[in-house]
Amino acid sequence: MTSYMKYSDDSAAFSDCNSDISGEFPTTSSESRRLFLSINSDELIQSLITQLESVSMEDKKQAAMELRLLAKNKPENRIKIAKYGAVKPLISIMTSPDMELQEHGVTAVLNLSLCEDNTEMLVKLGVIESLIYALKKGCSSSVSKENAACSLLRLSNLDENKYKIGRAGGVPPLVSLLECGSMRGKKDACTALYSLCSVKENKVRAVECGVMKVLVEMMADLGSSMVDKCGFRL
């Protein structure tokens, strides 16, 4: 039986990687109010999953956004959303050329990944490859890349997934995000790499991608908040 790795306090020094922390959805929005007040979340979730597979791009975006919010605000919904079949269509929109739709898909998956019971299904249906795609492609928004990094961190709680993420090509785009991302992106990438590099083969991959040069340069920037974080990584 594979056990889940419990992070030490050192891991918390990097990025919180909370669900949906980008803050673009005020709780006063009509969508948020409707989701918070929904009595029959099962019926609503099933309706949104059907809408997620609509031919209309706007319907897809609305459904993905609302599923994202449901998974963010109520932990019990994370199980329901996966149970009723949202994982496969959410993964499919993570490779969409539409930046907004991709962002909703990636962040919904991040929120679902906070529930360990969803991990096996997410991995089985190909979420690792789609998260790496979102990290690598130029159409990804900064939020998509940051939340993809956080999702990979969550999935790497299961030790065997560290190997899967590394072998699927997850290390190079994380190193790239560490070098070129926003401050939050750098922290998220550093945290994910910290976890993945507990496996020797991923450590080798990171070094081959030039992570040491990136970390040393970041440590030399005393004005950033990354000095201690990079020190942990080294």
CSV table of N, CA, C and O in Angstrom, one decimal, residues 61-162:
chain,number,residue,atom,x,y,z
A,61,LYS,N,-17.7,27.8,-20.5
A,61,LYS,CA,-16.9,28.7,-19.6
A,61,LYS,C,-17.8,28.9,-18.3
A,61,LYS,O,-17.2,28.9,-17.2
A,62,GLN,N,-19.1,29.1,-18.5
A,62,GLN,CA,-19.9,29.4,-17.3
A,62,GLN,C,-19.9,28.1,-16.4
A,62,GLN,O,-19.8,28.2,-15.2
A,63,ALA,N,-20.1,27.0,-17.0
A,63,ALA,CA,-20.2,25.7,-16.3
A,63,ALA,C,-18.9,25.4,-15.6
A,63,ALA,O,-18.8,25.1,-14.4
A,64,ALA,N,-17.7,25.6,-16.3
A,64,ALA,CA,-16.4,25.4,-15.7
A,64,ALA,C,-16.2,26.3,-14.5
A,64,ALA,O,-15.6,25.9,-13.5
A,65,MET,N,-16.6,27.6,-14.7
A,65,MET,CA,-16.4,28.6,-13.6
A,65,MET,C,-17.2,28.2,-12.4
A,65,MET,O,-16.7,28.3,-11.3
A,66,GLU,N,-18.4,27.8,-12.6
A,66,GLU,CA,-19.3,27.5,-11.5
A,66,GLU,C,-18.8,26.2,-10.8
A,66,GLU,O,-18.9,26.1,-9.5
A,67,LEU,N,-18.4,25.2,-11.5
A,67,LEU,CA,-17.8,24.0,-10.9
A,67,LEU,C,-16.6,24.4,-10.1
A,67,LEU,O,-16.4,23.8,-9.0
A,68,ARG,N,-15.8,25.3,-10.6
A,68,ARG,CA,-14.6,25.7,-9.9
A,68,ARG,C,-15.0,26.4,-8.6
A,68,ARG,O,-14.3,26.1,-7.6
A,69,LEU,N,-16.0,27.2,-8.6
A,69,LEU,CA,-16.4,27.8,-7.3
A,69,LEU,C,-17.0,26.8,-6.4
A,69,LEU,O,-16.8,26.9,-5.1
A,70,LEU,N,-17.8,25.9,-6.9
A,70,LEU,CA,-18.4,24.9,-6.0
A,70,LEU,C,-17.3,24.1,-5.3
A,70,LEU,O,-17.4,23.8,-4.1
A,71,ALA,N,-16.3,23.7,-6.0
A,71,ALA,CA,-15.2,22.9,-5.5
A,71,ALA,C,-14.4,23.8,-4.5
A,71,ALA,O,-13.8,23.2,-3.6
A,72,LYS,N,-14.3,25.1,-4.7
A,72,LYS,CA,-13.6,25.9,-3.9
A,72,LYS,C,-14.2,26.1,-2.5
A,72,LYS,O,-13.6,26.0,-1.5
A,73,ASN,N,-15.5,26.4,-2.5
A,73,ASN,CA,-16.2,26.9,-1.4
A,73,ASN,C,-16.8,25.8,-0.4
A,73,ASN,O,-17.0,26.0,0.8
A,74,LYS,N,-17.0,24.6,-1.0
A,74,LYS,CA,-17.5,23.5,-0.1
A,74,LYS,C,-16.7,22.2,-0.3
A,74,LYS,O,-16.8,21.6,-1.4
A,75,PRO,N,-15.9,21.8,0.6
A,75,PRO,CA,-15.1,20.6,0.5
A,75,PRO,C,-15.9,19.4,0.1
A,75,PRO,O,-15.4,18.5,-0.7
A,76,GLU,N,-17.1,19.2,0.6
A,76,GLU,CA,-17.9,18.0,0.2
A,76,GLU,C,-18.3,18.0,-1.3
A,76,GLU,O,-18.5,16.9,-1.8
A,77,ASN,N,-18.3,19.2,-1.9
A,77,ASN,CA,-18.6,19.2,-3.3
A,77,ASN,C,-17.5,18.6,-4.2
A,77,ASN,O,-17.7,18.2,-5.3
A,78,ARG,N,-16.2,18.6,-3.6
A,78,ARG,CA,-15.1,18.1,-4.4
A,78,ARG,C,-15.3,16.6,-4.7
A,78,ARG,O,-15.0,16.1,-5.8
A,79,ILE,N,-15.9,15.9,-3.7
A,79,ILE,CA,-16.2,14.5,-3.9
A,79,ILE,C,-17.4,14.3,-4.9
A,79,ILE,O,-17.3,13.5,-5.8
A,80,LYS,N,-18.4,15.1,-4.7
A,80,LYS,CA,-19.6,15.0,-5.6
A,80,LYS,C,-19.2,15.3,-7.1
A,80,LYS,O,-19.7,14.7,-8.0
A,81,ILE,N,-18.5,16.4,-7.3
A,81,ILE,CA,-18.1,16.8,-8.6
A,81,ILE,C,-17.3,15.7,-9.3
A,81,ILE,O,-17.6,15.4,-10.5
A,82,ALA,N,-16.4,15.0,-8.6
A,82,ALA,CA,-15.7,13.9,-9.2
A,82,ALA,C,-16.6,12.7,-9.4
A,82,ALA,O,-16.6,12.0,-10.5
A,83,LYS,N,-17.4,12.4,-8.4
A,83,LYS,CA,-18.4,11.3,-8.5
A,83,LYS,C,-19.3,11.3,-9.6
A,83,LYS,O,-19.6,10.3,-10.3
A,84,TYR,N,-19.8,12.5,-10.0
A,84,TYR,CA,-20.8,12.6,-11.0
A,84,TYR,C,-20.2,12.8,-12.4
A,84,TYR,O,-20.9,13.0,-13.4
A,85,GLY,N,-18.9,12.7,-12.5
A,85,GLY,CA,-18.2,12.6,-13.9
A,85,GLY,C,-17.7,13.8,-14.4
A,85,GLY,O,-17.5,13.9,-15.7
A,86,ALA,N,-17.3,14.8,-13.6
A,86,ALA,CA,-16.8,16.1,-14.1
A,86,ALA,C,-15.3,16.0,-14.5
A,86,ALA,O,-14.8,16.8,-15.2
A,87,VAL,N,-14.6,15.0,-13.9
A,87,VAL,CA,-13.1,15.0,-14.1
A,87,VAL,C,-12.7,14.9,-15.6
A,87,VAL,O,-11.9,15.7,-16.0
A,88,LYS,N,-13.3,14.0,-16.3
A,88,LYS,CA,-12.8,13.9,-17.7
A,88,LYS,C,-13.1,15.1,-18.5
A,88,LYS,O,-12.2,15.6,-19.2
A,89,PRO,N,-14.3,15.7,-18.5
A,89,PRO,CA,-14.5,16.9,-19.3
A,89,PRO,C,-13.6,18.1,-18.8
A,89,PRO,O,-13.2,19.0,-19.6
A,90,LEU,N,-13.4,18.2,-17.5
A,90,LEU,CA,-12.5,19.3,-17.0
A,90,LEU,C,-11.1,19.1,-17.5
A,90,LEU,O,-10.5,20.1,-17.9
A,91,ILE,N,-10.6,17.9,-17.5
A,91,ILE,CA,-9.3,17.6,-18.0
A,91,ILE,C,-9.2,18.0,-19.5
A,91,ILE,O,-8.2,18.6,-20.0
A,92,SER,N,-10.3,17.7,-20.3
A,92,SER,CA,-10.2,18.0,-21.7
A,92,SER,C,-10.1,19.5,-22.0
A,92,SER,O,-9.5,19.9,-22.9
A,93,ILE,N,-10.8,20.3,-21.1
A,93,ILE,CA,-10.7,21.7,-21.4
A,93,ILE,C,-9.4,22.4,-20.9
A,93,ILE,O,-9.1,23.5,-21.3
A,94,MET,N,-8.6,21.6,-20.2
A,94,MET,CA,-7.3,22.1,-19.8
A,94,MET,C,-6.3,22.3,-20.9
A,94,MET,O,-5.3,23.0,-20.8
A,95,THR,N,-6.6,21.7,-22.0
A,95,THR,CA,-5.8,21.8,-23.2
A,95,THR,C,-6.5,22.7,-24.3
A,95,THR,O,-6.1,22.7,-25.4
A,96,SER,N,-7.5,23.4,-23.9
A,96,SER,CA,-8.2,24.3,-24.8
A,96,SER,C,-7.3,25.5,-25.2
A,96,SER,O,-6.6,26.0,-24.4
A,97,PRO,N,-7.4,25.9,-26.5
A,97,PRO,CA,-6.7,27.1,-26.9
A,97,PRO,C,-7.3,28.4,-26.3
A,97,PRO,O,-6.7,29.5,-26.4
A,98,ASP,N,-8.5,28.3,-25.7
A,98,ASP,CA,-9.1,29.5,-25.1
A,98,ASP,C,-8.6,29.7,-23.7
A,98,ASP,O,-8.7,28.8,-22.8
A,99,MET,N,-7.9,30.8,-23.4
A,99,MET,CA,-7.2,31.0,-22.2
A,99,MET,C,-8.1,31.0,-21.0
A,99,MET,O,-7.8,30.4,-19.9
A,100,GLU,N,-9.3,31.6,-21.1
A,100,GLU,CA,-10.2,31.7,-20.0
A,100,GLU,C,-10.7,30.3,-19.6
A,100,GLU,O,-10.8,29.9,-18.4
A,101,LEU,N,-11.1,29.5,-20.7
A,101,LEU,CA,-11.7,28.2,-20.4
A,101,LEU,C,-10.6,27.3,-19.8
A,101,LEU,O,-10.9,26.6,-18.9
A,102,GLN,N,-9.4,27.4,-20.3
A,102,GLN,CA,-8.3,26.6,-19.8
A,102,GLN,C,-8.0,26.9,-18.3
A,102,GLN,O,-7.8,26.1,-17.5
A,103,GLU,N,-8.1,28.2,-18.0
A,103,GLU,CA,-7.8,28.7,-16.6
A,103,GLU,C,-8.9,28.1,-15.7
A,103,GLU,O,-8.6,27.6,-14.6
A,104,HIS,N,-10.2,28.1,-16.1
A,104,HIS,CA,-11.2,27.6,-15.3
A,104,HIS,C,-11.0,26.1,-15.0
A,104,HIS,O,-11.2,25.6,-13.9
A,105,GLY,N,-10.6,25.4,-16.1
A,105,GLY,CA,-10.4,23.9,-16.0
A,105,GLY,C,-9.3,23.6,-15.1
A,105,GLY,O,-9.4,22.7,-14.2
A,106,VAL,N,-8.1,24.3,-15.2
A,106,VAL,CA,-7.0,24.0,-14.4
A,106,VAL,C,-7.3,24.3,-12.9
A,106,VAL,O,-6.9,23.5,-12.0
A,107,THR,N,-8.0,25.4,-12.7
A,107,THR,CA,-8.3,25.8,-11.3
A,107,THR,C,-9.3,24.9,-10.6
A,107,THR,O,-9.2,24.6,-9.5
A,108,ALA,N,-10.3,24.4,-11.4
A,108,ALA,CA,-11.3,23.5,-10.9
A,108,ALA,C,-10.6,22.2,-10.5
A,108,ALA,O,-10.9,21.6,-9.5
A,109,VAL,N,-9.6,21.8,-11.4
A,109,VAL,CA,-8.9,20.5,-11.0
A,109,VAL,C,-8.0,20.7,-9.8
A,109,VAL,O,-7.9,19.8,-9.0
A,110,LEU,N,-7.4,21.9,-9.6
A,110,LEU,CA,-6.7,22.2,-8.4
A,110,LEU,C,-7.6,22.0,-7.2
A,110,LEU,O,-7.2,21.4,-6.2
A,111,ASN,N,-8.8,22.6,-7.3
A,111,ASN,CA,-9.7,22.5,-6.1
A,111,ASN,C,-10.1,21.1,-5.9
A,111,ASN,O,-10.2,20.6,-4.7
A,112,LEU,N,-10.3,20.3,-6.9
A,112,LEU,CA,-10.6,18.9,-6.7
A,112,LEU,C,-9.5,18.1,-6.1
A,112,LEU,O,-9.6,17.2,-5.4
A,113,SER,N,-8.2,18.5,-6.5
A,113,SER,CA,-7.1,17.7,-6.0
A,113,SER,C,-6.8,17.9,-4.6
A,113,SER,O,-6.0,17.2,-4.0
A,114,LEU,N,-7.5,18.9,-3.9
A,114,LEU,CA,-7.3,19.1,-2.5
A,114,LEU,C,-7.9,17.9,-1.7
A,114,LEU,O,-7.6,17.8,-0.5
A,115,CYS,N,-8.8,17.2,-2.3
A,115,CYS,CA,-9.4,16.0,-1.7
A,115,CYS,C,-8.6,14.8,-2.1
A,115,CYS,O,-8.5,14.4,-3.3
A,116,GLU,N,-7.9,14.1,-1.2
A,116,GLU,CA,-7.0,13.0,-1.6
A,116,GLU,C,-7.8,11.8,-2.2
A,116,GLU,O,-7.2,11.1,-3.0
A,117,ASP,N,-9.1,11.7,-1.9
A,117,ASP,CA,-9.9,10.7,-2.5
A,117,ASP,C,-10.0,10.8,-4.0
A,117,ASP,O,-10.4,9.9,-4.7
A,118,ASN,N,-9.8,12.0,-4.5
A,118,ASN,CA,-9.9,12.2,-5.9
A,118,ASN,C,-8.6,12.0,-6.7
A,118,ASN,O,-8.6,11.9,-7.9
A,119,THR,N,-7.5,11.8,-6.0
A,119,THR,CA,-6.2,11.7,-6.6
A,119,THR,C,-6.1,10.6,-7.6
A,119,THR,O,-5.7,10.7,-8.8
A,120,GLU,N,-6.5,9.4,-7.2
A,120,GLU,CA,-6.4,8.2,-8.1
A,120,GLU,C,-7.2,8.4,-9.4
A,120,GLU,O,-6.7,8.2,-10.5
A,121,MET,N,-8.4,8.9,-9.3
A,121,MET,CA,-9.2,9.2,-10.5
A,121,MET,C,-8.5,10.2,-11.4
A,121,MET,O,-8.5,10.1,-12.7
A,122,LEU,N,-8.1,11.3,-10.8
A,122,LEU,CA,-7.5,12.4,-11.6
A,122,LEU,C,-6.3,11.9,-12.4
A,122,LEU,O,-6.1,12.1,-13.6
A,123,VAL,N,-5.4,11.1,-11.7
A,123,VAL,CA,-4.2,10.6,-12.4
A,123,VAL,C,-4.6,9.5,-13.5
A,123,VAL,O,-4.0,9.6,-14.6
A,124,LYS,N,-5.5,8.7,-13.2
A,124,LYS,CA,-5.9,7.6,-14.1
A,124,LYS,C,-6.5,8.2,-15.4
A,124,LYS,O,-6.3,7.7,-16.5
A,125,LEU,N,-7.2,9.4,-15.3
A,125,LEU,CA,-7.8,10.0,-16.5
A,125,LEU,C,-6.9,10.9,-17.2
A,125,LEU,O,-7.3,11.6,-18.1
A,126,GLY,N,-5.6,11.0,-16.8
A,126,GLY,CA,-4.6,11.8,-17.5
A,126,GLY,C,-4.4,13.2,-17.1
A,126,GLY,O,-3.9,14.0,-17.9
A,127,VAL,N,-4.7,13.5,-15.8
A,127,VAL,CA,-4.5,14.9,-15.4
A,127,VAL,C,-3.1,15.4,-15.4
A,127,VAL,O,-2.8,16.6,-15.7
A,128,ILE,N,-2.1,14.5,-15.1
A,128,ILE,CA,-0.7,14.9,-15.1
A,128,ILE,C,-0.3,15.5,-16.4
A,128,ILE,O,0.3,16.6,-16.5
A,129,GLU,N,-0.6,14.8,-17.5
A,129,GLU,CA,-0.2,15.2,-18.8
A,129,GLU,C,-0.8,16.6,-19.2
A,129,GLU,O,-0.2,17.4,-19.8
A,130,SER,N,-2.1,16.7,-18.8
A,130,SER,CA,-2.8,18.0,-19.1
A,130,SER,C,-2.3,19.2,-18.3
A,130,SER,O,-2.2,20.3,-18.8
A,131,LEU,N,-1.9,18.9,-17.0
A,131,LEU,CA,-1.3,20.0,-16.2
A,131,LEU,C,0.0,20.4,-16.8
A,131,LEU,O,0.3,21.6,-16.8
A,132,ILE,N,0.8,19.5,-17.2
A,132,ILE,CA,2.1,19.8,-17.8
A,132,ILE,C,1.9,20.6,-19.1
A,132,ILE,O,2.6,21.6,-19.4
A,133,TYR,N,0.9,20.2,-19.9
A,133,TYR,CA,0.6,21.0,-21.1
A,133,TYR,C,0.2,22.4,-20.7
A,133,TYR,O,0.7,23.4,-21.4
A,134,ALA,N,-0.6,22.6,-19.7
A,134,ALA,CA,-1.0,24.0,-19.3
A,134,ALA,C,0.3,24.8,-18.8
A,134,ALA,O,0.3,26.0,-19.0
A,135,LEU,N,1.2,24.1,-18.2
A,135,LEU,CA,2.4,24.8,-17.7
A,135,LEU,C,3.3,25.2,-18.9
A,135,LEU,O,3.9,26.2,-18.9
A,136,LYS,N,3.3,24.4,-20.0
A,136,LYS,CA,4.2,24.6,-21.1
A,136,LYS,C,3.7,25.6,-22.1
A,136,LYS,O,4.5,26.3,-22.8
A,137,LYS,N,2.4,25.6,-22.4
A,137,LYS,CA,1.9,26.3,-23.6
A,137,LYS,C,1.8,27.8,-23.3
A,137,LYS,O,1.3,28.2,-22.3
A,138,GLY,N,2.0,28.6,-24.4
A,138,GLY,CA,2.0,30.0,-24.3
A,138,GLY,C,0.6,30.6,-24.0
A,138,GLY,O,0.5,31.7,-23.6
A,139,CYS,N,-0.5,29.8,-24.4
A,139,CYS,CA,-1.8,30.3,-24.2
A,139,CYS,C,-2.2,30.4,-22.8
A,139,CYS,O,-3.2,31.0,-22.4
A,140,SER,N,-1.5,29.7,-21.9
A,140,SER,CA,-1.8,29.6,-20.5
A,140,SER,C,-1.6,31.0,-19.9
A,140,SER,O,-0.7,31.7,-20.1
A,141,SER,N,-2.6,31.4,-19.1
A,141,SER,CA,-2.5,32.6,-18.3
A,141,SER,C,-1.5,32.3,-17.1
A,141,SER,O,-1.2,31.2,-16.8
A,142,SER,N,-1.1,33.4,-16.4
A,142,SER,CA,-0.2,33.2,-15.3
A,142,SER,C,-0.9,32.4,-14.2
A,142,SER,O,-0.3,31.5,-13.5
A,143,VAL,N,-2.2,32.6,-14.1
A,143,VAL,CA,-3.0,31.9,-13.1
A,143,VAL,C,-3.0,30.4,-13.4
A,143,VAL,O,-2.9,29.5,-12.5
A,144,SER,N,-3.2,30.1,-14.7
A,144,SER,CA,-3.3,28.7,-15.1
A,144,SER,C,-1.9,28.0,-14.8
A,144,SER,O,-1.9,26.9,-14.2
A,145,LYS,N,-0.8,28.7,-15.0
A,145,LYS,CA,0.5,28.1,-14.8
A,145,LYS,C,0.7,27.9,-13.3
A,145,LYS,O,1.2,26.8,-12.8
A,146,GLU,N,0.4,28.9,-12.5
A,146,GLU,CA,0.5,28.8,-11.1
A,146,GLU,C,-0.3,27.7,-10.5
A,146,GLU,O,0.2,26.9,-9.6
A,147,ASN,N,-1.6,27.6,-10.9
A,147,ASN,CA,-2.5,26.6,-10.4
A,147,ASN,C,-2.1,25.2,-10.9
A,147,ASN,O,-2.4,24.2,-10.2
A,148,ALA,N,-1.6,25.1,-12.1
A,148,ALA,CA,-1.1,23.8,-12.6
A,148,ALA,C,0.1,23.4,-11.7
A,148,ALA,O,0.2,22.2,-11.3
A,149,ALA,N,1.0,24.3,-11.3
A,149,ALA,CA,2.1,23.9,-10.4
A,149,ALA,C,1.6,23.4,-9.1
A,149,ALA,O,2.0,22.5,-8.5
A,150,CYS,N,0.6,24.2,-8.5
A,150,CYS,CA,0.0,23.8,-7.3
A,150,CYS,C,-0.7,22.4,-7.4
A,150,CYS,O,-0.6,21.6,-6.4
A,151,SER,N,-1.3,22.1,-8.5
A,151,SER,CA,-2.0,20.8,-8.6
A,151,SER,C,-1.0,19.7,-8.7
A,151,SER,O,-1.2,18.6,-8.1
A,152,LEU,N,0.1,19.9,-9.4
A,152,LEU,CA,1.2,18.9,-9.4
A,152,LEU,C,1.8,18.7,-8.0
A,152,LEU,O,2.1,17.5,-7.6
A,153,LEU,N,1.9,19.8,-7.2
A,153,LEU,CA,2.3,19.6,-5.8
A,153,LEU,C,1.4,18.7,-5.1
A,153,LEU,O,1.8,17.8,-4.4
A,154,ARG,N,0.0,19.0,-5.2
A,154,ARG,CA,-0.9,18.2,-4.5
A,154,ARG,C,-0.9,16.7,-4.9
A,154,ARG,O,-0.9,15.8,-4.0
A,155,LEU,N,-0.8,16.5,-6.2
A,155,LEU,CA,-0.7,15.1,-6.7
A,155,LEU,C,0.6,14.4,-6.2
A,155,LEU,O,0.6,13.2,-6.0
A,156,SER,N,1.6,15.2,-6.0
A,156,SER,CA,2.9,14.6,-5.6
A,156,SER,C,2.9,14.2,-4.1
A,156,SER,O,3.9,13.6,-3.6
A,157,ASN,N,1.8,14.5,-3.4
A,157,ASN,CA,1.7,13.9,-2.0
A,157,ASN,C,1.7,12.4,-2.0
A,157,ASN,O,2.1,11.8,-1.1
A,158,LEU,N,1.3,11.8,-3.1
A,158,LEU,CA,1.3,10.4,-3.3
A,158,LEU,C,2.7,10.1,-3.9
A,158,LEU,O,3.0,10.5,-5.0
A,159,ASP,N,3.5,9.3,-3.2
A,159,ASP,CA,4.9,9.2,-3.6
A,159,ASP,C,5.1,8.6,-5.1
A,159,ASP,O,5.9,9.1,-5.8
A,160,GLU,N,4.2,7.7,-5.5
A,160,GLU,CA,4.4,7.1,-6.8
A,160,GLU,C,4.1,8.2,-7.9
A,160,GLU,O,4.6,8.1,-9.0
A,161,ASN,N,3.3,9.2,-7.6
A,161,ASN,CA,3.1,10.2,-8.6
A,161,ASN,C,4.3,11.1,-8.8
A,161,ASN,O,4.4,11.8,-9.9
A,162,LYS,N,5.2,11.2,-7.9
A,162,LYS,CA,6.4,12.0,-8.1
A,162,LYS,C,7.2,11.4,-9.4
A,162,LYS,O,7.7,12.1,-10.2
